[in-house]
Amino acid sequence: VEKIVKEIGVADEACHEISSIYESELVSWGPAKYDPPDIEFNFNNGKNVAVEITELVNQNAIEIQIKNPERYSEELFRFDFGMAVEALNKILLEKEEKMRKVSLQYSESILLIHTDEFLLTSDIFIGKEREIFRRQSEVFNHVFLLFSYEPLKKCCPILKLL
């Protein structure tokens, strides 16, 4: 699947939550003209919001699956909250660097992180949102973490981390 198709799907899943933080009607959204950002939201009050989309993945598991497949399952079970927090901080730094040059062209910027890691459920993060990042973002006004479908909640939960 093309990268932009995945990004549109993730943005669509988060659209309601993102729109709810602005006291204005969402007029349009879609792929940004230039990358970064990935998606642009436009509101009827004139605000244009950059949305940079990325994934939280267990990179070690991906590498082990290729190099040492018999250890893949073991590695999947090692990816816990602490490792996720480390990865999220790394993602924030990398995406800030990427967006720094273009963020001034937008009213605000959002980092939307999606995860499919099966051990990472929204319940693990609820109540700990303020423990994840060591500092406020220099570039992003908001950071969201979107989880894959959780059957018990009958939705793809989304949490505002910053």
Tab-separated table of N, CA, C and O in Angstrom, residues 67-123:
chain	number	residue	atom	x	y	z
A	67	LYS	N	16.721	-11.282	10.302
A	67	LYS	CA	18.012	-11.918	10.571
A	67	LYS	C	17.931	-13.204	11.381
A	67	LYS	O	18.774	-14.089	11.221
A	68	ASN	N	16.947	-13.300	12.268
A	68	ASN	CA	16.891	-14.421	13.195
A	68	ASN	C	15.418	-14.740	13.502
A	68	ASN	O	14.965	-14.530	14.626
A	69	PRO	N	14.663	-15.245	12.516
A	69	PRO	CA	13.210	-15.385	12.634
A	69	PRO	C	12.729	-16.186	13.847
A	69	PRO	O	11.652	-15.920	14.377
A	70	GLU	N	13.528	-17.143	14.316
A	70	GLU	CA	13.081	-17.950	15.455
A	70	GLU	C	13.012	-17.147	16.753
A	70	GLU	O	12.345	-17.542	17.698
A	71	ARG	N	13.634	-15.975	16.810
A	71	ARG	CA	13.580	-15.110	17.996
A	71	ARG	C	12.539	-13.993	17.864
A	71	ARG	O	12.379	-13.179	18.760
A	72	TYR	N	11.817	-13.973	16.750
A	72	TYR	CA	10.864	-12.893	16.475
A	72	TYR	C	9.780	-12.781	17.549
A	72	TYR	O	9.535	-11.700	18.079
A	73	SER	N	9.131	-13.871	17.874
A	73	SER	CA	8.052	-13.844	18.881
A	73	SER	C	8.563	-13.348	20.227
A	73	SER	O	7.897	-12.552	20.903
A	74	GLU	N	9.725	-13.814	20.612
A	74	GLU	CA	10.335	-13.377	21.879
A	74	GLU	C	10.521	-11.864	21.900
A	74	GLU	O	10.208	-11.196	22.884
A	75	GLU	N	10.988	-11.322	20.793
A	75	GLU	CA	11.219	-9.876	20.718
A	75	GLU	C	9.902	-9.098	20.758
A	75	GLU	O	9.826	-8.035	21.356
A	76	LEU	N	8.868	-9.614	20.136
A	76	LEU	CA	7.572	-8.939	20.169
A	76	LEU	C	7.097	-8.728	21.605
A	76	LEU	O	6.528	-7.691	21.934
A	77	PHE	N	7.334	-9.697	22.459
A	77	PHE	CA	6.878	-9.620	23.846
A	77	PHE	C	7.772	-8.755	24.727
A	77	PHE	O	7.425	-8.465	25.862
A	78	ARG	N	8.913	-8.331	24.232
A	78	ARG	CA	9.813	-7.467	24.995
A	78	ARG	C	9.440	-5.986	24.891
A	78	ARG	O	9.837	-5.189	25.714
A	79	PHE	N	8.691	-5.634	23.874
A	79	PHE	CA	8.375	-4.225	23.620
A	79	PHE	C	7.298	-3.766	24.590
A	79	PHE	O	6.115	-4.009	24.396
A	80	ASP	N	7.725	-3.088	25.646
A	80	ASP	CA	6.809	-2.681	26.707
A	80	ASP	C	6.670	-1.160	26.770
A	80	ASP	O	7.193	-0.437	25.913
A	81	PHE	N	5.997	-0.678	27.797
A	81	PHE	CA	5.753	0.753	27.954
A	81	PHE	C	7.067	1.550	27.968
A	81	PHE	O	7.176	2.578	27.295
A	82	GLY	N	8.050	1.089	28.721
A	82	GLY	CA	9.332	1.799	28.802
A	82	GLY	C	10.026	1.926	27.460
A	82	GLY	O	10.541	2.992	27.105
A	83	MET	N	10.035	0.845	26.716
A	83	MET	CA	10.652	0.878	25.381
A	83	MET	C	9.851	1.783	24.448
A	83	MET	O	10.430	2.488	23.620
A	84	ALA	N	8.544	1.756	24.595
A	84	ALA	CA	7.691	2.617	23.762
A	84	ALA	C	7.967	4.081	24.072
A	84	ALA	O	8.051	4.906	23.153
A	85	VAL	N	8.132	4.421	25.348
A	85	VAL	CA	8.421	5.808	25.736
A	85	VAL	C	9.744	6.263	25.119
A	85	VAL	O	9.836	7.371	24.582
A	86	GLU	N	10.753	5.416	25.177
A	86	GLU	CA	12.042	5.756	24.548
A	86	GLU	C	11.864	6.000	23.059
A	86	GLU	O	12.381	6.980	22.508
A	87	ALA	N	11.138	5.119	22.404
A	87	ALA	CA	10.912	5.253	20.962
A	87	ALA	C	10.101	6.516	20.650
A	87	ALA	O	10.398	7.225	19.677
A	88	LEU	N	9.110	6.830	21.465
A	88	LEU	CA	8.301	8.032	21.243
A	88	LEU	C	9.142	9.300	21.373
A	88	LEU	O	8.979	10.243	20.582
A	89	ASN	N	10.052	9.344	22.329
A	89	ASN	CA	10.934	10.507	22.476
A	89	ASN	C	11.865	10.645	21.280
A	89	ASN	O	12.116	11.752	20.803
A	90	LYS	N	12.348	9.542	20.770
A	90	LYS	CA	13.201	9.561	19.577
A	90	LYS	C	12.408	10.053	18.363
A	90	LYS	O	12.884	10.877	17.583
A	91	ILE	N	11.189	9.558	18.226
A	91	ILE	CA	10.314	9.990	17.124
A	91	ILE	C	10.085	11.495	17.201
A	91	ILE	O	10.164	12.194	16.189
A	92	LEU	N	9.782	12.001	18.400
A	92	LEU	CA	9.525	13.435	18.558
A	92	LEU	C	10.722	14.253	18.086
A	92	LEU	O	10.563	15.209	17.323
A	93	LEU	N	11.918	13.879	18.506
A	93	LEU	CA	13.130	14.614	18.091
A	93	LEU	C	13.308	14.577	16.574
A	93	LEU	O	13.596	15.599	15.945
A	94	GLU	N	13.153	13.400	15.984
A	94	GLU	CA	13.329	13.257	14.535
A	94	GLU	C	12.297	14.064	13.754
A	94	GLU	O	12.636	14.739	12.771
A	95	LYS	N	11.066	14.012	14.191
A	95	LYS	CA	10.003	14.721	13.467
A	95	LYS	C	10.083	16.231	13.685
A	95	LYS	O	9.736	17.002	12.788
A	96	GLU	N	10.537	16.665	14.867
A	96	GLU	CA	10.746	18.104	15.071
A	96	GLU	C	11.782	18.630	14.087
A	96	GLU	O	11.603	19.694	13.484
A	97	GLU	N	12.847	17.882	13.925
A	97	GLU	CA	13.900	18.302	12.991
A	97	GLU	C	13.352	18.391	11.566
A	97	GLU	O	13.623	19.337	10.840
A	98	LYS	N	12.550	17.415	11.195
A	98	LYS	CA	11.975	17.376	9.849
A	98	LYS	C	10.999	18.526	9.617
A	98	LYS	O	10.968	19.118	8.539
A	99	MET	N	10.190	18.855	10.622
A	99	MET	CA	9.127	19.861	10.479
A	99	MET	C	9.571	21.290	10.774
A	99	MET	O	8.875	22.240	10.429
A	100	ARG	N	10.703	21.448	11.417
A	100	ARG	CA	11.143	22.777	11.870
A	100	ARG	C	11.129	23.820	10.756
A	100	ARG	O	10.704	24.941	10.944
A	101	LYS	N	11.564	23.426	9.570
A	101	LYS	CA	11.691	24.370	8.457
A	101	LYS	C	10.346	24.831	7.900
A	101	LYS	O	10.239	25.918	7.358
A	102	VAL	N	9.314	23.989	8.031
A	102	VAL	CA	8.025	24.326	7.407
A	102	VAL	C	6.937	24.693	8.408
A	102	VAL	O	5.883	25.179	8.003
A	103	SER	N	7.183	24.498	9.680
A	103	SER	CA	6.115	24.697	10.668
A	103	SER	C	5.606	26.133	10.716
A	103	SER	O	4.438	26.367	11.024
A	104	LEU	N	6.440	27.093	10.379
A	104	LEU	CA	6.007	28.492	10.419
A	104	LEU	C	5.019	28.835	9.304
A	104	LEU	O	4.365	29.862	9.354
A	105	GLN	N	4.890	27.949	8.320
A	105	GLN	CA	3.931	28.158	7.234
A	105	GLN	C	2.507	27.783	7.653
A	105	GLN	O	1.560	27.988	6.897
A	106	TYR	N	2.375	27.225	8.854
A	106	TYR	CA	1.080	26.737	9.339
A	106	TYR	C	0.700	27.418	10.646
A	106	TYR	O	1.562	27.844	11.409
A	107	SER	N	-0.590	27.483	10.901
A	107	SER	CA	-1.077	28.050	12.163
A	107	SER	C	-0.613	27.197	13.337
A	107	SER	O	-0.234	27.719	14.382
A	108	GLU	N	-0.677	25.888	13.161
A	108	GLU	CA	-0.244	24.943	14.191
A	108	GLU	C	0.254	23.673	13.519
A	108	GLU	O	-0.029	23.437	12.342
A	109	SER	N	0.950	22.860	14.311
A	109	SER	CA	1.449	21.578	13.817
A	109	SER	C	1.088	20.472	14.802
A	109	SER	O	1.158	20.662	16.015
A	110	ILE	N	0.748	19.330	14.241
A	110	ILE	CA	0.383	18.162	15.038
A	110	ILE	C	1.242	16.984	14.599
A	110	ILE	O	1.465	16.777	13.407
A	111	LEU	N	1.694	16.207	15.576
A	111	LEU	CA	2.366	14.941	15.307
A	111	LEU	C	1.375	13.841	15.662
A	111	LEU	O	0.900	13.765	16.799
A	112	LEU	N	1.045	13.015	14.685
A	112	LEU	CA	0.113	11.907	14.866
A	112	LEU	C	0.895	10.609	14.704
A	112	LEU	O	1.414	10.329	13.631
A	113	ILE	N	0.989	9.858	15.790
A	113	ILE	CA	1.757	8.611	15.802
A	113	ILE	C	0.777	7.447	15.889
A	113	ILE	O	-0.078	7.406	16.764
A	114	HIS	N	0.917	6.516	14.973
A	114	HIS	CA	0.052	5.336	14.949
A	114	HIS	C	0.868	4.114	15.365
A	114	HIS	O	2.040	4.006	15.013
A	115	THR	N	0.254	3.212	16.133
A	115	THR	CA	0.940	1.965	16.466
A	115	THR	C	0.039	0.762	16.258
A	115	THR	O	-1.158	0.812	16.534
A	116	ASP	N	0.646	-0.315	15.755
A	116	ASP	CA	-0.003	-1.611	15.594
A	116	ASP	C	0.583	-2.632	16.558
A	116	ASP	O	0.257	-3.815	16.467
A	117	GLU	N	1.490	-2.191	17.415
A	117	GLU	CA	2.141	-3.120	18.341
A	117	GLU	C	1.079	-3.725	19.258
A	117	GLU	O	0.422	-3.019	20.017
A	118	PHE	N	0.919	-5.046	19.193
A	118	PHE	CA	-0.217	-5.677	19.863
A	118	PHE	C	-0.150	-5.615	21.387
A	118	PHE	O	-1.180	-5.691	22.056
A	119	LEU	N	1.013	-5.468	21.978
A	119	LEU	CA	1.104	-5.340	23.440
A	119	LEU	C	0.831	-3.918	23.924
A	119	LEU	O	0.612	-3.703	25.109
A	120	LEU	N	0.861	-2.970	23.014
A	120	LEU	CA	0.631	-1.568	23.386
A	120	LEU	C	-0.843	-1.234	23.188
A	120	LEU	O	-1.288	-0.985	22.077
A	121	THR	N	-1.566	-1.234	24.281
A	121	THR	CA	-2.972	-0.860	24.222
A	121	THR	C	-3.133	0.502	24.884
A	121	THR	O	-2.275	0.942	25.648
A	122	SER	N	-4.233	1.133	24.599
A	122	SER	CA	-4.470	2.463	25.155
A	122	SER	C	-4.502	2.439	26.684
A	122	SER	O	-4.076	3.404	27.325
A	123	ASP	N	-4.976	1.350	27.277
A	123	ASP	CA	-5.051	1.272	28.739
A	123	ASP	C	-3.689	1.423	29.411
A	123	ASP	O	-3.591	1.948	30.516
